[in-house]
Amino acid sequence: MPPRNRFAELLPEITAWRRDFHENPELLFEVHRTAGKVAGLCRDFGCDEVVEGIGRTGVVAVIKGKTDTKGRVIGLRADMDALPIREQTGVPYASKTPGKMHACGHDGHTAMLLGAAKYLAETRNFDGTVVCIFQPAEEGGGGGREMVQDGLISRWKIDEVYGMHNMPGIPVGHFAIRPGAMMAAADQFEITVTGKGGHAAKPHDCIDSTVVAAHIVVAIQTIASRNVDPLKQVVVSVCTVETDSPAHNVIPQVVKMKGTVRTLDAKVQDFVQARLSQVVEGTALALGASAEVAYQRGYPVTVNAAENTGFAAEVARAVSGQVDTETPPLMGAEDFSYMLNERPGAYIFLGNGDTAMVHHPAYNFDDNAIPFGASWYAGMAEARMPAG
Ligand SMILES: [Zn+2]
Ligand SMILES: [Zn+2]
């Protein structure tokens, strides 16, 4: 039986899991209830090994195929955490916890991978081992990194890893992927400008850190517009500006600014980090002030390996017939990048239809996407490790 028919049968059950996760959202590494339910279900399915507490609250469920002649191991990953957003969907299974919400569809990802795990444990129609990876803290906590640091890849000898994310704006049941950079590296910076505060009516006795900061905001726009090859994507955004003066008649001593840098290429990332300090320090110096940049690297670029991407697209085509294989990369970031840095693999988008965007309070995962996503996860195992 092709997976898709089985997943149509399993749809009510998988949907019930999804809605239960939706009703009980948990943040970052605090996904105790979710992880407990995931582990319990995987044990009920008869998975060969279920281990909790990998990367603090991550869950790993191992399913062995009918045969294992080549020792191949494929990792399939879903994320489990929600967001600190007050839900506005009005659905009957809306969040029971005010201020927490599954607004990125990780409830759907977890439910679809559970559905695939149930099917794969029933059928075992593959030659090798599937490792289902349920990670915490995708939304900023680096749960994927923590699972990798906890030995995820080496302990289960994973050869390849595959991940999926739903995407509003793409029709339900359609897939989208690209080889190479799929999601950006997301770094953050804090700029501290120090001048000389004083009376606002005596600017000549001061070094106005606000004016210096304003020049810096404008000057660093030239990194994207003048310094980086226009065919390479880069974002440099200043998102907060804060002075140490609460008054309308005091020139502040210090201005602090925070922002983000997004890049799709490690060389561009290195360049932007170096250039940011040069422009900030040089601009401050020219205006008689001083400035420093604290730069912090975040999630790395999510890079799809070419061969694995082709395979992921083929499986998606078999599932739905609708695959965009040249979808543009997004400047958002994804914690799955840490797993893709360890092993080749691919990350694919699954359409969520014409809904609010992820991270919006009216967003909701579309349960009609479940048979497609679960079929893709299961199909990756069966097609990549075909039974003899
Ligand atoms: Zn998100
Ligand atoms: Zn997400």
Tab-separated table of N, CA and C in Angstrom, residues 223-369:
chain	number	residue	atom	x	y	z
A	223	ILE	N	26.922	48.630	3.516
A	223	ILE	CA	27.468	47.262	3.486
A	223	ILE	C	26.679	46.433	2.476
A	224	ALA	N	25.336	46.509	2.585
A	224	ALA	CA	24.501	45.767	1.632
A	224	ALA	C	24.496	46.419	0.256
A	225	SER	N	24.423	47.749	0.217
A	225	SER	CA	24.207	48.407	-1.079
A	225	SER	C	25.488	48.643	-1.873
A	226	ARG	N	26.663	48.767	-1.197
A	226	ARG	CA	27.903	49.129	-1.891
A	226	ARG	C	29.035	48.124	-1.739
A	227	ASN	N	29.014	47.301	-0.698
A	227	ASN	CA	30.180	46.463	-0.407
A	227	ASN	C	30.020	45.011	-0.832
A	228	VAL	N	28.786	44.500	-0.753
A	228	VAL	CA	28.564	43.087	-1.063
A	228	VAL	C	28.033	42.967	-2.487
A	229	ASP	N	28.537	41.974	-3.210
A	229	ASP	CA	28.069	41.671	-4.571
A	229	ASP	C	26.542	41.663	-4.607
A	230	PRO	N	25.938	42.461	-5.497
A	230	PRO	CA	24.467	42.536	-5.516
A	230	PRO	C	23.790	41.195	-5.796
A	231	LEU	N	24.533	40.227	-6.311
A	231	LEU	CA	23.931	38.915	-6.549
A	231	LEU	C	23.962	38.030	-5.299
A	232	LYS	N	24.632	38.522	-4.249
A	232	LYS	CA	24.648	37.787	-2.970
A	232	LYS	C	23.679	38.477	-2.008
A	233	GLN	N	22.893	37.662	-1.327
A	233	GLN	CA	21.894	38.245	-0.433
A	233	GLN	C	22.497	38.621	0.919
A	234	VAL	N	22.125	39.796	1.397
A	234	VAL	CA	22.545	40.208	2.733
A	234	VAL	C	21.512	41.178	3.299
A	235	VAL	N	21.251	41.052	4.590
A	235	VAL	CA	20.383	41.986	5.306
A	235	VAL	C	21.172	42.523	6.487
A	236	VAL	N	21.182	43.851	6.639
A	236	VAL	CA	21.724	44.475	7.848
A	236	VAL	C	20.631	45.398	8.377
A	237	SER	N	20.035	45.043	9.492
A	237	SER	CA	18.916	45.832	10.026
A	237	SER	C	19.215	46.296	11.439
A	238	VAL	N	19.037	47.615	11.673
A	238	VAL	CA	19.078	48.145	13.043
A	238	VAL	C	17.638	48.154	13.544
A	239	CYS	N	17.412	47.503	14.684
A	239	CYS	CA	16.030	47.301	15.135
A	239	CYS	C	15.683	48.030	16.423
A	240	THR	N	16.673	48.381	17.224
A	240	THR	CA	16.374	49.217	18.398
A	240	THR	C	17.447	50.288	18.524
A	241	VAL	N	17.025	51.470	18.974
A	241	VAL	CA	17.939	52.575	19.280
A	241	VAL	C	17.532	53.113	20.648
A	242	GLU	N	18.494	53.186	21.545
A	242	GLU	CA	18.158	53.589	22.914
A	242	GLU	C	19.230	54.536	23.425
A	243	THR	N	18.816	55.709	23.896
A	243	THR	CA	19.802	56.637	24.472
A	243	THR	C	19.705	56.587	25.995
A	244	ASP	N	20.721	57.116	26.648
A	244	ASP	CA	20.674	57.129	28.113
A	244	ASP	C	20.087	58.432	28.641
A	245	SER	N	19.459	59.207	27.769
A	245	SER	CA	18.808	60.436	28.222
A	245	SER	C	17.290	60.313	28.098
A	246	PRO	N	16.565	60.449	29.198
A	246	PRO	CA	15.096	60.436	29.106
A	246	PRO	C	14.529	61.834	28.840
A	247	ALA	N	15.388	62.827	28.758
A	247	ALA	CA	14.914	64.218	28.705
A	247	ALA	C	14.966	64.787	27.293
A	248	HIS	N	14.152	65.826	27.062
A	248	HIS	CA	14.158	66.454	25.744
A	248	HIS	C	15.261	67.490	25.616
A	249	ASN	N	15.951	67.800	26.728
A	249	ASN	CA	16.949	68.874	26.680
A	249	ASN	C	18.320	68.422	27.169
A	250	VAL	N	18.562	67.100	27.120
A	250	VAL	CA	19.874	66.559	27.520
A	250	VAL	C	20.445	65.726	26.382
A	251	ILE	N	21.625	66.084	25.933
A	251	ILE	CA	22.311	65.266	24.930
A	251	ILE	C	22.880	64.038	25.642
A	252	PRO	N	22.524	62.858	25.149
A	252	PRO	CA	22.957	61.652	25.867
A	252	PRO	C	24.456	61.401	25.734
A	253	GLN	N	24.958	60.692	26.717
A	253	GLN	CA	26.361	60.273	26.692
A	253	GLN	C	26.524	59.027	25.816
A	254	VAL	N	25.569	58.103	25.959
A	254	VAL	CA	25.692	56.791	25.307
A	254	VAL	C	24.411	56.470	24.527
A	255	VAL	N	24.593	55.917	23.335
A	255	VAL	CA	23.459	55.366	22.569
A	255	VAL	C	23.770	53.906	22.273
A	256	LYS	N	22.786	53.059	22.523
A	256	LYS	CA	22.939	51.634	22.199
A	256	LYS	C	21.962	51.265	21.090
A	257	MET	N	22.428	50.459	20.152
A	257	MET	CA	21.566	50.002	19.047
A	257	MET	C	21.726	48.495	18.903
A	258	LYS	N	20.609	47.835	18.618
A	258	LYS	CA	20.657	46.388	18.389
A	258	LYS	C	20.111	46.084	17.013
A	259	GLY	N	20.628	45.030	16.423
A	259	GLY	CA	20.130	44.670	15.101
A	259	GLY	C	20.547	43.273	14.699
A	260	THR	N	20.245	42.943	13.443
A	260	THR	CA	20.521	41.595	12.952
A	260	THR	C	21.200	41.643	11.591
A	261	VAL	N	22.032	40.646	11.334
A	261	VAL	CA	22.662	40.447	10.024
A	261	VAL	C	22.216	39.086	9.503
A	262	ARG	N	21.724	39.042	8.272
A	262	ARG	CA	21.318	37.787	7.648
A	262	ARG	C	22.135	37.574	6.370
A	263	THR	N	22.707	36.401	6.239
A	263	THR	CA	23.511	36.090	5.055
A	263	THR	C	23.260	34.647	4.632
A	264	LEU	N	23.597	34.335	3.381
A	264	LEU	CA	23.402	32.981	2.861
A	264	LEU	C	24.716	32.312	2.489
A	265	ASP	N	25.828	32.966	2.840
A	265	ASP	CA	27.131	32.502	2.380
A	265	ASP	C	28.137	32.818	3.488
A	266	ALA	N	28.912	31.818	3.890
A	266	ALA	CA	29.817	31.991	5.032
A	266	ALA	C	30.840	33.099	4.784
A	267	LYS	N	31.320	33.234	3.521
A	267	LYS	CA	32.308	34.285	3.225
A	267	LYS	C	31.685	35.666	3.379
A	268	VAL	N	30.451	35.800	2.903
A	268	VAL	CA	29.746	37.084	3.043
A	268	VAL	C	29.518	37.381	4.526
A	269	GLN	N	29.186	36.338	5.280
A	269	GLN	CA	28.963	36.503	6.717
A	269	GLN	C	30.228	37.042	7.393
A	270	ASP	N	31.385	36.430	7.097
A	270	ASP	CA	32.659	36.895	7.671
A	270	ASP	C	32.926	38.342	7.275
A	271	PHE	N	32.685	38.633	5.989
A	271	PHE	CA	32.950	39.977	5.482
A	271	PHE	C	32.076	41.005	6.192
A	272	VAL	N	30.785	40.703	6.315
A	272	VAL	CA	29.851	41.673	6.910
A	272	VAL	C	30.215	41.919	8.376
A	273	GLN	N	30.585	40.857	9.070
A	273	GLN	CA	30.964	41.026	10.473
A	273	GLN	C	32.157	41.983	10.592
A	274	ALA	N	33.170	41.777	9.748
A	274	ALA	CA	34.363	42.635	9.806
A	274	ALA	C	34.038	44.064	9.372
A	275	ARG	N	33.267	44.176	8.300
A	275	ARG	CA	32.954	45.495	7.731
A	275	ARG	C	32.099	46.322	8.698
A	276	LEU	N	31.198	45.648	9.408
A	276	LEU	CA	30.331	46.353	10.355
A	276	LEU	C	31.182	47.090	11.396
A	277	SER	N	32.169	46.405	11.943
A	277	SER	CA	33.033	47.054	12.939
A	277	SER	C	33.798	48.218	12.340
A	278	GLN	N	34.324	48.005	11.110
A	278	GLN	CA	35.090	49.086	10.459
A	278	GLN	C	34.234	50.330	10.270
A	279	VAL	N	33.033	50.145	9.726
A	279	VAL	CA	32.175	51.297	9.401
A	279	VAL	C	31.708	51.983	10.683
A	280	VAL	N	31.324	51.180	11.673
A	280	VAL	CA	30.825	51.756	12.928
A	280	VAL	C	31.937	52.537	13.630
A	281	GLU	N	33.096	51.900	13.784
A	281	GLU	CA	34.199	52.562	14.507
A	281	GLU	C	34.703	53.780	13.734
A	282	GLY	N	34.808	53.628	12.400
A	282	GLY	CA	35.303	54.723	11.565
A	282	GLY	C	34.352	55.916	11.551
A	283	THR	N	33.076	55.651	11.496
A	283	THR	CA	32.085	56.735	11.481
A	283	THR	C	32.118	57.494	12.816
A	284	ALA	N	32.192	56.738	13.899
A	284	ALA	CA	32.243	57.379	15.225
A	284	ALA	C	33.506	58.242	15.349
A	285	LEU	N	34.617	57.670	14.889
A	285	LEU	CA	35.895	58.392	14.979
A	285	LEU	C	35.831	59.704	14.193
A	286	ALA	N	35.252	59.637	12.991
A	286	ALA	CA	35.160	60.831	12.150
A	286	ALA	C	34.370	61.936	12.827
A	287	LEU	N	33.450	61.573	13.699
A	287	LEU	CA	32.592	62.561	14.341
A	287	LEU	C	33.004	62.825	15.795
A	288	GLY	N	34.196	62.327	16.152
A	288	GLY	CA	34.757	62.653	17.462
A	288	GLY	C	34.277	61.778	18.601
A	289	ALA	N	33.518	60.739	18.305
A	289	ALA	CA	33.030	59.838	19.347
A	289	ALA	C	33.774	58.517	19.269
A	290	SER	N	33.347	57.563	20.075
A	290	SER	CA	33.882	56.214	19.919
A	290	SER	C	32.701	55.250	19.885
A	291	ALA	N	32.925	54.099	19.275
A	291	ALA	CA	31.838	53.114	19.197
A	291	ALA	C	32.436	51.724	19.145
A	292	GLU	N	31.712	50.788	19.692
A	292	GLU	CA	32.154	49.391	19.561
A	292	GLU	C	30.980	48.504	19.213
A	293	VAL	N	31.317	47.372	18.586
A	293	VAL	CA	30.305	46.418	18.138
A	293	VAL	C	30.511	45.096	18.868
A	294	ALA	N	29.460	44.624	19.521
A	294	ALA	CA	29.461	43.249	20.048
A	294	ALA	C	28.664	42.410	19.054
A	295	TYR	N	29.332	41.428	18.442
A	295	TYR	CA	28.709	40.661	17.354
A	295	TYR	C	28.576	39.219	17.791
A	296	GLN	N	27.374	38.699	17.668
A	296	GLN	CA	27.128	37.323	18.121
A	296	GLN	C	26.560	36.491	16.980
A	297	ARG	N	27.230	35.406	16.684
A	297	ARG	CA	26.734	34.520	15.624
A	297	ARG	C	25.556	33.700	16.116
A	298	GLY	N	24.546	33.561	15.255
A	298	GLY	CA	23.389	32.747	15.611
A	298	GLY	C	23.361	31.476	14.788
A	299	TYR	N	22.169	31.041	14.413
A	299	TYR	CA	22.039	29.824	13.610
A	299	TYR	C	22.802	29.979	12.299
A	300	PRO	N	23.549	28.940	11.882
A	300	PRO	CA	24.266	29.037	10.602
A	300	PRO	C	23.325	28.921	9.398
A	301	VAL	N	23.899	29.080	8.203
A	301	VAL	CA	23.123	28.938	6.967
A	301	VAL	C	22.612	27.495	6.861
A	302	THR	N	21.354	27.340	6.459
A	302	THR	CA	20.787	26.011	6.218
A	302	THR	C	21.092	25.639	4.778
A	303	VAL	N	22.001	24.682	4.592
A	303	VAL	CA	22.484	24.350	3.252
A	303	VAL	C	21.997	22.954	2.849
A	304	ASN	N	21.247	22.890	1.757
A	304	ASN	CA	20.791	21.623	1.210
A	304	ASN	C	21.850	21.042	0.280
A	305	ALA	N	22.261	19.809	0.549
A	305	ALA	CA	23.220	19.133	-0.334
A	305	ALA	C	22.521	18.782	-1.644
A	306	ALA	N	23.240	18.963	-2.774
A	306	ALA	CA	22.599	18.859	-4.092
A	306	ALA	C	21.949	17.485	-4.317
A	307	GLU	N	22.703	16.415	-4.068
A	307	GLU	CA	22.174	15.083	-4.359
A	307	GLU	C	20.960	14.770	-3.489
A	308	ASN	N	21.064	15.083	-2.202
A	308	ASN	CA	19.972	14.803	-1.270
A	308	ASN	C	18.744	15.642	-1.590
A	309	THR	N	18.993	16.857	-2.082
A	309	THR	CA	17.889	17.731	-2.454
A	309	THR	C	17.129	17.140	-3.629
A	310	GLY	N	17.873	16.632	-4.612
A	310	GLY	CA	17.238	15.998	-5.767
A	310	GLY	C	16.377	14.818	-5.328
A	311	PHE	N	16.895	14.071	-4.382
A	311	PHE	CA	16.159	12.920	-3.894
A	311	PHE	C	14.899	13.331	-3.133
A	312	ALA	N	15.077	14.347	-2.276
A	312	ALA	CA	13.933	14.844	-1.491
A	312	ALA	C	12.838	15.360	-2.427
A	313	ALA	N	13.252	16.005	-3.522
A	313	ALA	CA	12.286	16.535	-4.494
A	313	ALA	C	11.579	15.393	-5.222
A	314	GLU	N	12.340	14.334	-5.550
A	314	GLU	CA	11.735	13.183	-6.228
A	314	GLU	C	10.665	12.534	-5.361
A	315	VAL	N	10.981	12.369	-4.078
A	315	VAL	CA	10.013	11.764	-3.157
A	315	VAL	C	8.785	12.667	-3.038
A	316	ALA	N	9.013	13.961	-2.954
A	316	ALA	CA	7.894	14.910	-2.867
A	316	ALA	C	7.031	14.829	-4.127
A	317	ARG	N	7.696	14.659	-5.271
A	317	ARG	CA	6.955	14.566	-6.545
A	317	ARG	C	6.097	13.303	-6.544
A	318	ALA	N	6.649	12.222	-6.034
A	318	ALA	CA	5.888	10.973	-5.965
A	318	ALA	C	4.688	11.118	-5.029
A	319	VAL	N	4.848	11.931	-3.993
A	319	VAL	CA	3.757	12.113	-3.020
A	319	VAL	C	2.666	13.007	-3.586
A	320	SER	N	3.055	14.123	-4.197
A	320	SER	CA	2.040	15.132	-4.549
A	320	SER	C	2.041	15.538	-6.011
A	321	GLY	N	3.132	15.278	-6.711
A	321	GLY	CA	3.221	15.740	-8.096
A	321	GLY	C	3.514	17.223	-8.238
A	322	GLN	N	3.596	17.917	-7.113
A	322	GLN	CA	3.759	19.377	-7.177
A	322	GLN	C	4.981	19.790	-6.369
A	323	VAL	N	6.093	20.012	-7.055
A	323	VAL	CA	7.318	20.417	-6.367
A	323	VAL	C	7.985	21.557	-7.115
A	324	ASP	N	8.203	22.649	-6.431
A	324	ASP	CA	9.014	23.735	-6.969
A	324	ASP	C	10.447	23.455	-6.519
A	325	THR	N	11.332	23.161	-7.478
A	325	THR	CA	12.704	22.790	-7.107
A	325	THR	C	13.660	23.983	-7.136
A	326	GLU	N	13.105	25.176	-7.397
A	326	GLU	CA	13.956	26.378	-7.406
A	326	GLU	C	13.342	27.479	-6.564
A	327	THR	N	12.777	27.099	-5.427
A	327	THR	CA	12.155	28.117	-4.577
A	327	THR	C	13.239	29.075	-4.077
A	328	PRO	N	12.931	30.366	-3.995
A	328	PRO	CA	13.979	31.287	-3.527
A	328	PRO	C	14.313	31.018	-2.062
A	329	PRO	N	15.568	31.258	-1.663
A	329	PRO	CA	15.902	31.097	-0.239
A	329	PRO	C	15.202	32.157	0.598
A	330	LEU	N	15.037	31.879	1.873
A	330	LEU	CA	14.443	32.847	2.794
A	330	LEU	C	15.531	33.386	3.715
A	331	MET	N	15.364	34.636	4.158
A	331	MET	CA	16.358	35.241	5.039
A	331	MET	C	16.060	34.973	6.514
A	332	GLY	N	15.074	34.168	6.799
A	332	GLY	CA	14.873	33.646	8.147
A	332	GLY	C	15.920	32.573	8.413
A	333	ALA	N	16.015	32.121	9.662
A	333	ALA	CA	17.027	31.118	10.003
A	333	ALA	C	16.368	29.890	10.599
A	334	GLU	N	17.116	28.802	10.606
A	334	GLU	CA	16.566	27.490	10.970
A	334	GLU	C	17.639	26.695	11.706
A	335	ASP	N	17.240	26.195	12.844
A	335	ASP	CA	18.131	25.457	13.727
A	335	ASP	C	18.528	24.084	13.169
A	336	PHE	N	17.797	23.581	12.187
A	336	PHE	CA	18.139	22.310	11.530
A	336	PHE	C	19.507	22.417	10.850
A	337	SER	N	19.954	23.671	10.620
A	337	SER	CA	21.259	23.908	9.993
A	337	SER	C	22.388	23.207	10.748
A	338	TYR	N	22.272	23.091	12.068
A	338	TYR	CA	23.344	22.424	12.833
A	338	TYR	C	23.442	20.953	12.458
A	339	MET	N	22.303	20.326	12.168
A	339	MET	CA	22.336	18.908	11.760
A	339	MET	C	22.866	18.802	10.331
A	340	LEU	N	22.448	19.743	9.463
A	340	LEU	CA	22.944	19.728	8.079
A	340	LEU	C	24.424	20.076	8.006
A	341	ASN	N	24.964	20.744	9.018
A	341	ASN	CA	26.406	20.997	9.047
A	341	ASN	C	27.180	19.720	9.364
A	342	GLU	N	26.518	18.782	10.023
A	342	GLU	CA	27.178	17.522	10.398
A	342	GLU	C	27.082	16.467	9.306
A	343	ARG	N	25.925	16.411	8.649
A	343	ARG	CA	25.683	15.374	7.649
A	343	ARG	C	24.939	15.964	6.460
A	344	PRO	N	25.145	15.399	5.249
A	344	PRO	CA	24.370	15.892	4.099
A	344	PRO	C	22.889	15.565	4.288
A	345	GLY	N	22.076	16.352	3.649
A	345	GLY	CA	20.636	16.132	3.761
A	345	GLY	C	19.905	17.279	3.098
A	346	ALA	N	18.652	17.446	3.441
A	346	ALA	CA	17.861	18.501	2.812
A	346	ALA	C	16.699	18.901	3.715
A	347	TYR	N	16.248	20.111	3.481
A	347	TYR	CA	15.162	20.741	4.236
A	347	TYR	C	14.149	21.222	3.210
A	348	ILE	N	12.898	20.828	3.383
A	348	ILE	CA	11.890	21.097	2.349
A	348	ILE	C	10.711	21.855	2.949
A	349	PHE	N	10.080	22.699	2.126
A	349	PHE	CA	8.852	23.374	2.548
A	349	PHE	C	7.646	22.580	2.075
A	350	LEU	N	6.614	22.546	2.926
A	350	LEU	CA	5.342	21.913	2.606
A	350	LEU	C	4.277	23.001	2.681
A	351	GLY	N	3.491	23.142	1.626
A	351	GLY	CA	2.513	24.230	1.567
A	351	GLY	C	1.491	24.184	2.696
A	352	ASN	N	1.191	25.370	3.237
A	352	ASN	CA	0.146	25.477	4.272
A	352	ASN	C	-1.043	26.278	3.742
A	353	GLY	N	-1.021	26.594	2.432
A	353	GLY	CA	-2.149	27.299	1.830
A	353	GLY	C	-2.160	28.784	2.135
A	354	ASP	N	-3.322	29.387	1.902
A	354	ASP	CA	-3.469	30.841	2.003
A	354	ASP	C	-3.818	31.226	3.441
A	355	THR	N	-2.856	31.069	4.336
A	355	THR	CA	-3.095	31.369	5.757
A	355	THR	C	-2.237	32.547	6.186
A	356	ALA	N	-2.478	32.999	7.425
A	356	ALA	CA	-1.566	33.982	8.018
A	356	ALA	C	-0.161	33.382	8.036
A	357	MET	N	0.846	34.261	8.007
A	357	MET	CA	2.235	33.796	7.998
A	357	MET	C	2.592	33.190	9.356
A	358	VAL	N	3.570	32.308	9.351
A	358	VAL	CA	4.061	31.763	10.619
A	358	VAL	C	4.512	32.918	11.523
A	359	HIS	N	4.338	32.748	12.806
A	359	HIS	CA	4.642	33.724	13.862
A	359	HIS	C	3.562	34.809	13.968
A	360	HIS	N	2.456	34.668	13.237
A	360	HIS	CA	1.331	35.607	13.369
A	360	HIS	C	0.293	34.981	14.309
A	361	PRO	N	-0.375	35.804	15.146
A	361	PRO	CA	-1.329	35.234	16.114
A	361	PRO	C	-2.534	34.536	15.482
A	362	ALA	N	-2.794	34.800	14.182
A	362	ALA	CA	-3.919	34.129	13.514
A	362	ALA	C	-3.473	32.916	12.697
A	363	TYR	N	-2.182	32.610	12.726
A	363	TYR	CA	-1.676	31.458	11.969
A	363	TYR	C	-2.206	30.148	12.556
A	364	ASN	N	-2.457	29.181	11.689
A	364	ASN	CA	-2.746	27.824	12.165
A	364	ASN	C	-2.234	26.830	11.124
A	365	PHE	N	-1.665	25.748	11.602
A	365	PHE	CA	-1.239	24.665	10.711
A	365	PHE	C	-2.477	24.047	10.064
A	366	ASP	N	-2.395	23.722	8.763
A	366	ASP	CA	-3.536	23.125	8.053
A	366	ASP	C	-3.436	21.597	8.109
A	367	ASP	N	-4.395	20.984	8.782
A	367	ASP	CA	-4.358	19.521	8.942
A	367	ASP	C	-4.467	18.775	7.616
A	368	ASN	N	-4.976	19.431	6.577
A	368	ASN	CA	-5.037	18.774	5.263
A	368	ASN	C	-3.645	18.488	4.695
A	369	ALA	N	-2.634	19.148	5.256
A	369	ALA	CA	-1.262	18.922	4.778
A	369	ALA	C	-0.658	17.643	5.372
